[in-house]
Amino acid sequence: MQSNKGKIYDKKPFKFNCIKGKSYMWCSCGWSKSQPFCDQTHRNPHYRITMRPVRFIAPETKEYIFCNCKQSSKRPFCDGTHKREEIQAAIRS
Ligand code: FES
């Protein structure tokens, strides 16, 4: 049974410079190899992933802080949830 949050990918957010008007697909499942963005891995039937990426169109050119633990409630952005002990403990690096 899948939760509505993806698998924990990292224990910290990812800063990325986005370009105004450009569309970005944030990986919500945690399986992409192009984190924090989607690489279509969720389509692989082997993983049986029901989550879909979250589209973000940058309203301005600047650095955004994307969630990379995949547990945020403000997807695709970091809301500090990664500071929880169980998330920090899940990734040891
Ligand atoms: Fe996911 Fe901060 S990286 S809430």
mmCIF file with all atom_site columns, C-alpha atoms and ligand atoms in Angstrom:
data_model
loop_
_atom_site.group_PDB
_atom_site.id
_atom_site.type_symbol
_atom_site.label_atom_id
_atom_site.label_alt_id
_atom_site.label_comp_id
_atom_site.label_asym_id
_atom_site.label_entity_id
_atom_site.label_seq_id
_atom_site.pdbx_PDB_ins_code
_atom_site.Cartn_x
_atom_site.Cartn_y
_atom_site.Cartn_z
_atom_site.occupancy
_atom_site.B_iso_or_equiv
_atom_site.pdbx_formal_charge
_atom_site.auth_seq_id
_atom_site.auth_comp_id
_atom_site.auth_asym_id
_atom_site.auth_atom_id
_atom_site.pdbx_PDB_model_num
ATOM   1  C  CA  . MET A 1 1  ? 0.000  0.000  0.000   1.00 0.00 ? 1  MET A CA  1
ATOM   2  C  CA  . GLN A 1 2  ? 1.420  3.356  -1.006  1.00 0.00 ? 2  GLN A CA  1
ATOM   3  C  CA  . SER A 1 3  ? 1.054  6.462  1.120   1.00 0.00 ? 3  SER A CA  1
ATOM   4  C  CA  . ASN A 1 4  ? 0.270  9.696  -0.680  1.00 0.00 ? 4  ASN A CA  1
ATOM   5  C  CA  . LYS A 1 5  ? 3.843  10.798 -0.093  1.00 0.00 ? 5  LYS A CA  1
ATOM   6  C  CA  . GLY A 1 6  ? 6.793  9.467  -2.028  1.00 0.00 ? 6  GLY A CA  1
ATOM   7  C  CA  . LYS A 1 7  ? 9.754  7.578  -0.699  1.00 0.00 ? 7  LYS A CA  1
ATOM   8  C  CA  . ILE A 1 8  ? 12.294 9.635  1.175   1.00 0.00 ? 8  ILE A CA  1
ATOM   9  C  CA  . TYR A 1 9  ? 14.986 10.597 -1.290  1.00 0.00 ? 9  TYR A CA  1
ATOM   10 C  CA  . ASP A 1 10 ? 17.159 12.962 0.750   1.00 0.00 ? 10 ASP A CA  1
ATOM   11 C  CA  . LYS A 1 11 ? 17.184 14.529 4.197   1.00 0.00 ? 11 LYS A CA  1
ATOM   12 C  CA  . LYS A 1 12 ? 17.543 18.083 2.981   1.00 0.00 ? 12 LYS A CA  1
ATOM   13 C  CA  . PRO A 1 13 ? 15.971 20.385 0.370   1.00 0.00 ? 13 PRO A CA  1
ATOM   14 C  CA  . PHE A 1 14 ? 17.427 21.221 -3.015  1.00 0.00 ? 14 PHE A CA  1
ATOM   15 C  CA  . LYS A 1 15 ? 18.004 24.816 -4.157  1.00 0.00 ? 15 LYS A CA  1
ATOM   16 C  CA  . PHE A 1 16 ? 17.508 25.445 -7.831  1.00 0.00 ? 16 PHE A CA  1
ATOM   17 C  CA  . ASN A 1 17 ? 17.527 28.557 -9.996  1.00 0.00 ? 17 ASN A CA  1
ATOM   18 C  CA  . CYS A 1 18 ? 14.318 28.606 -12.023 1.00 0.00 ? 18 CYS A CA  1
ATOM   19 C  CA  . ILE A 1 19 ? 13.612 30.761 -15.051 1.00 0.00 ? 19 ILE A CA  1
ATOM   20 C  CA  . LYS A 1 20 ? 10.469 32.929 -15.132 1.00 0.00 ? 20 LYS A CA  1
ATOM   21 C  CA  . GLY A 1 21 ? 7.675  31.270 -17.133 1.00 0.00 ? 21 GLY A CA  1
ATOM   22 C  CA  . LYS A 1 22 ? 9.462  27.938 -17.453 1.00 0.00 ? 22 LYS A CA  1
ATOM   23 C  CA  . SER A 1 23 ? 7.692  24.768 -16.390 1.00 0.00 ? 23 SER A CA  1
ATOM   24 C  CA  . TYR A 1 24 ? 9.314  22.303 -13.992 1.00 0.00 ? 24 TYR A CA  1
ATOM   25 C  CA  . MET A 1 25 ? 8.075  18.862 -13.037 1.00 0.00 ? 25 MET A CA  1
ATOM   26 C  CA  . TRP A 1 26 ? 8.915  18.063 -9.440  1.00 0.00 ? 26 TRP A CA  1
ATOM   27 C  CA  . CYS A 1 27 ? 9.292  14.370 -8.613  1.00 0.00 ? 27 CYS A CA  1
ATOM   28 C  CA  . SER A 1 28 ? 6.778  13.391 -5.929  1.00 0.00 ? 28 SER A CA  1
ATOM   29 C  CA  . CYS A 1 29 ? 7.445  9.651  -5.869  1.00 0.00 ? 29 CYS A CA  1
ATOM   30 C  CA  . GLY A 1 30 ? 11.118 9.841  -4.900  1.00 0.00 ? 30 GLY A CA  1
ATOM   31 C  CA  . TRP A 1 31 ? 12.299 7.355  -7.551  1.00 0.00 ? 31 TRP A CA  1
ATOM   32 C  CA  . SER A 1 32 ? 13.580 9.796  -10.184 1.00 0.00 ? 32 SER A CA  1
ATOM   33 C  CA  . LYS A 1 33 ? 17.291 9.784  -10.930 1.00 0.00 ? 33 LYS A CA  1
ATOM   34 C  CA  . SER A 1 34 ? 17.127 13.492 -11.862 1.00 0.00 ? 34 SER A CA  1
ATOM   35 C  CA  . GLN A 1 35 ? 16.140 14.833 -8.429  1.00 0.00 ? 35 GLN A CA  1
ATOM   36 C  CA  . PRO A 1 36 ? 14.406 16.982 -7.498  1.00 0.00 ? 36 PRO A CA  1
ATOM   37 C  CA  . PHE A 1 37 ? 12.716 16.701 -10.886 1.00 0.00 ? 37 PHE A CA  1
ATOM   38 C  CA  . CYS A 1 38 ? 10.789 13.942 -12.603 1.00 0.00 ? 38 CYS A CA  1
ATOM   39 C  CA  . ASP A 1 39 ? 12.539 11.607 -15.047 1.00 0.00 ? 39 ASP A CA  1
ATOM   40 C  CA  . GLN A 1 40 ? 9.386  9.549  -15.794 1.00 0.00 ? 40 GLN A CA  1
ATOM   41 C  CA  . THR A 1 41 ? 10.428 6.646  -13.553 1.00 0.00 ? 41 THR A CA  1
ATOM   42 C  CA  . HIS A 1 42 ? 6.882  6.707  -12.090 1.00 0.00 ? 42 HIS A CA  1
ATOM   43 C  CA  . ARG A 1 43 ? 5.705  5.269  -15.415 1.00 0.00 ? 43 ARG A CA  1
ATOM   44 C  CA  . ASN A 1 44 ? 7.733  2.099  -14.938 1.00 0.00 ? 44 ASN A CA  1
ATOM   45 C  CA  . PRO A 1 45 ? 5.108  -0.577 -14.232 1.00 0.00 ? 45 PRO A CA  1
ATOM   46 C  CA  . HIS A 1 46 ? 7.630  -2.489 -12.125 1.00 0.00 ? 46 HIS A CA  1
ATOM   47 C  CA  . TYR A 1 47 ? 7.350  0.102  -9.327  1.00 0.00 ? 47 TYR A CA  1
ATOM   48 C  CA  . ARG A 1 48 ? 3.523  0.382  -9.382  1.00 0.00 ? 48 ARG A CA  1
ATOM   49 C  CA  . ILE A 1 49 ? 3.720  4.071  -8.551  1.00 0.00 ? 49 ILE A CA  1
ATOM   50 C  CA  . THR A 1 50 ? 0.430  5.931  -8.347  1.00 0.00 ? 50 THR A CA  1
ATOM   51 C  CA  . MET A 1 51 ? 1.924  9.341  -7.558  1.00 0.00 ? 51 MET A CA  1
ATOM   52 C  CA  . ARG A 1 52 ? 2.434  11.861 -10.305 1.00 0.00 ? 52 ARG A CA  1
ATOM   53 C  CA  . PRO A 1 53 ? 4.876  14.739 -10.632 1.00 0.00 ? 53 PRO A CA  1
ATOM   54 C  CA  . VAL A 1 54 ? 3.870  18.232 -9.553  1.00 0.00 ? 54 VAL A CA  1
ATOM   55 C  CA  . ARG A 1 55 ? 4.113  20.933 -12.206 1.00 0.00 ? 55 ARG A CA  1
ATOM   56 C  CA  . PHE A 1 56 ? 5.592  24.264 -11.172 1.00 0.00 ? 56 PHE A CA  1
ATOM   57 C  CA  . ILE A 1 57 ? 5.691  27.276 -13.469 1.00 0.00 ? 57 ILE A CA  1
ATOM   58 C  CA  . ALA A 1 58 ? 8.162  29.774 -12.073 1.00 0.00 ? 58 ALA A CA  1
ATOM   59 C  CA  . PRO A 1 59 ? 6.530  33.182 -11.562 1.00 0.00 ? 59 PRO A CA  1
ATOM   60 C  CA  . GLU A 1 60 ? 9.951  34.820 -11.523 1.00 0.00 ? 60 GLU A CA  1
ATOM   61 C  CA  . THR A 1 61 ? 13.570 34.013 -12.156 1.00 0.00 ? 61 THR A CA  1
ATOM   62 C  CA  . LYS A 1 62 ? 15.109 33.205 -8.819  1.00 0.00 ? 62 LYS A CA  1
ATOM   63 C  CA  . GLU A 1 63 ? 16.288 30.417 -6.569  1.00 0.00 ? 63 GLU A CA  1
ATOM   64 C  CA  . TYR A 1 64 ? 13.544 28.177 -5.206  1.00 0.00 ? 64 TYR A CA  1
ATOM   65 C  CA  . ILE A 1 65 ? 13.927 25.636 -2.429  1.00 0.00 ? 65 ILE A CA  1
ATOM   66 C  CA  . PHE A 1 66 ? 12.430 22.342 -3.533  1.00 0.00 ? 66 PHE A CA  1
ATOM   67 C  CA  . CYS A 1 67 ? 11.546 19.557 -1.140  1.00 0.00 ? 67 CYS A CA  1
ATOM   68 C  CA  . ASN A 1 68 ? 13.771 16.550 -1.712  1.00 0.00 ? 68 ASN A CA  1
ATOM   69 C  CA  . CYS A 1 69 ? 12.587 14.378 1.163   1.00 0.00 ? 69 CYS A CA  1
ATOM   70 C  CA  . LYS A 1 70 ? 9.209  14.108 -0.645  1.00 0.00 ? 70 LYS A CA  1
ATOM   71 C  CA  . GLN A 1 71 ? 7.294  14.462 2.628   1.00 0.00 ? 71 GLN A CA  1
ATOM   72 C  CA  . SER A 1 72 ? 6.477  18.177 2.434   1.00 0.00 ? 72 SER A CA  1
ATOM   73 C  CA  . SER A 1 73 ? 2.883  19.358 2.749   1.00 0.00 ? 73 SER A CA  1
ATOM   74 C  CA  . LYS A 1 74 ? 3.699  22.360 0.538   1.00 0.00 ? 74 LYS A CA  1
ATOM   75 C  CA  . ARG A 1 75 ? 4.785  20.431 -2.531  1.00 0.00 ? 75 ARG A CA  1
ATOM   76 C  CA  . PRO A 1 76 ? 6.927  21.067 -4.495  1.00 0.00 ? 76 PRO A CA  1
ATOM   77 C  CA  . PHE A 1 77 ? 8.588  23.258 -1.885  1.00 0.00 ? 77 PHE A CA  1
ATOM   78 C  CA  . CYS A 1 78 ? 10.323 22.482 1.377   1.00 0.00 ? 78 CYS A CA  1
ATOM   79 C  CA  . ASP A 1 79 ? 8.207  23.179 4.464   1.00 0.00 ? 79 ASP A CA  1
ATOM   80 C  CA  . GLY A 1 80 ? 10.742 21.981 7.020   1.00 0.00 ? 80 GLY A CA  1
ATOM   81 C  CA  . THR A 1 81 ? 9.266  18.503 7.377   1.00 0.00 ? 81 THR A CA  1
ATOM   82 C  CA  . HIS A 1 82 ? 12.686 17.019 6.527   1.00 0.00 ? 82 HIS A CA  1
ATOM   83 C  CA  . LYS A 1 83 ? 13.900 18.058 9.999   1.00 0.00 ? 83 LYS A CA  1
ATOM   84 C  CA  . ARG A 1 84 ? 11.789 15.337 11.576  1.00 0.00 ? 84 ARG A CA  1
ATOM   85 C  CA  . GLU A 1 85 ? 13.873 12.693 13.297  1.00 0.00 ? 85 GLU A CA  1
ATOM   86 C  CA  . GLU A 1 86 ? 12.556 9.784  11.268  1.00 0.00 ? 86 GLU A CA  1
ATOM   87 C  CA  . ILE A 1 87 ? 13.448 11.512 8.018   1.00 0.00 ? 87 ILE A CA  1
ATOM   88 C  CA  . GLN A 1 88 ? 16.935 12.390 9.193   1.00 0.00 ? 88 GLN A CA  1
ATOM   89 C  CA  . ALA A 1 89 ? 17.369 8.795  10.395  1.00 0.00 ? 89 ALA A CA  1
ATOM   90 C  CA  . ALA A 1 90 ? 16.161 7.341  7.092   1.00 0.00 ? 90 ALA A CA  1
ATOM   91 C  CA  . ILE A 1 91 ? 19.110 8.823  5.198   1.00 0.00 ? 91 ILE A CA  1
ATOM   92 C  CA  . ARG A 1 92 ? 22.558 8.336  6.697   1.00 0.00 ? 92 ARG A CA  1
ATOM   93 C  CA  . SER A 1 93 ? 24.963 10.362 4.622   1.00 0.00 ? 93 SER A CA  1
HETATM 94 FE FE1 . FES B 2 .  ? 11.184 17.903 2.239   1.00 0.00 ? 1  FES B FE1 1
HETATM 95 FE FE2 . FES B 2 .  ? 12.323 20.020 3.472   1.00 0.00 ? 1  FES B FE2 1
HETATM 96 S  S1  . FES B 2 .  ? 13.212 18.677 2.022   1.00 0.00 ? 1  FES B S1  1
HETATM 97 S  S2  . FES B 2 .  ? 10.303 19.281 3.677   1.00 0.00 ? 1  FES B S2  1
#
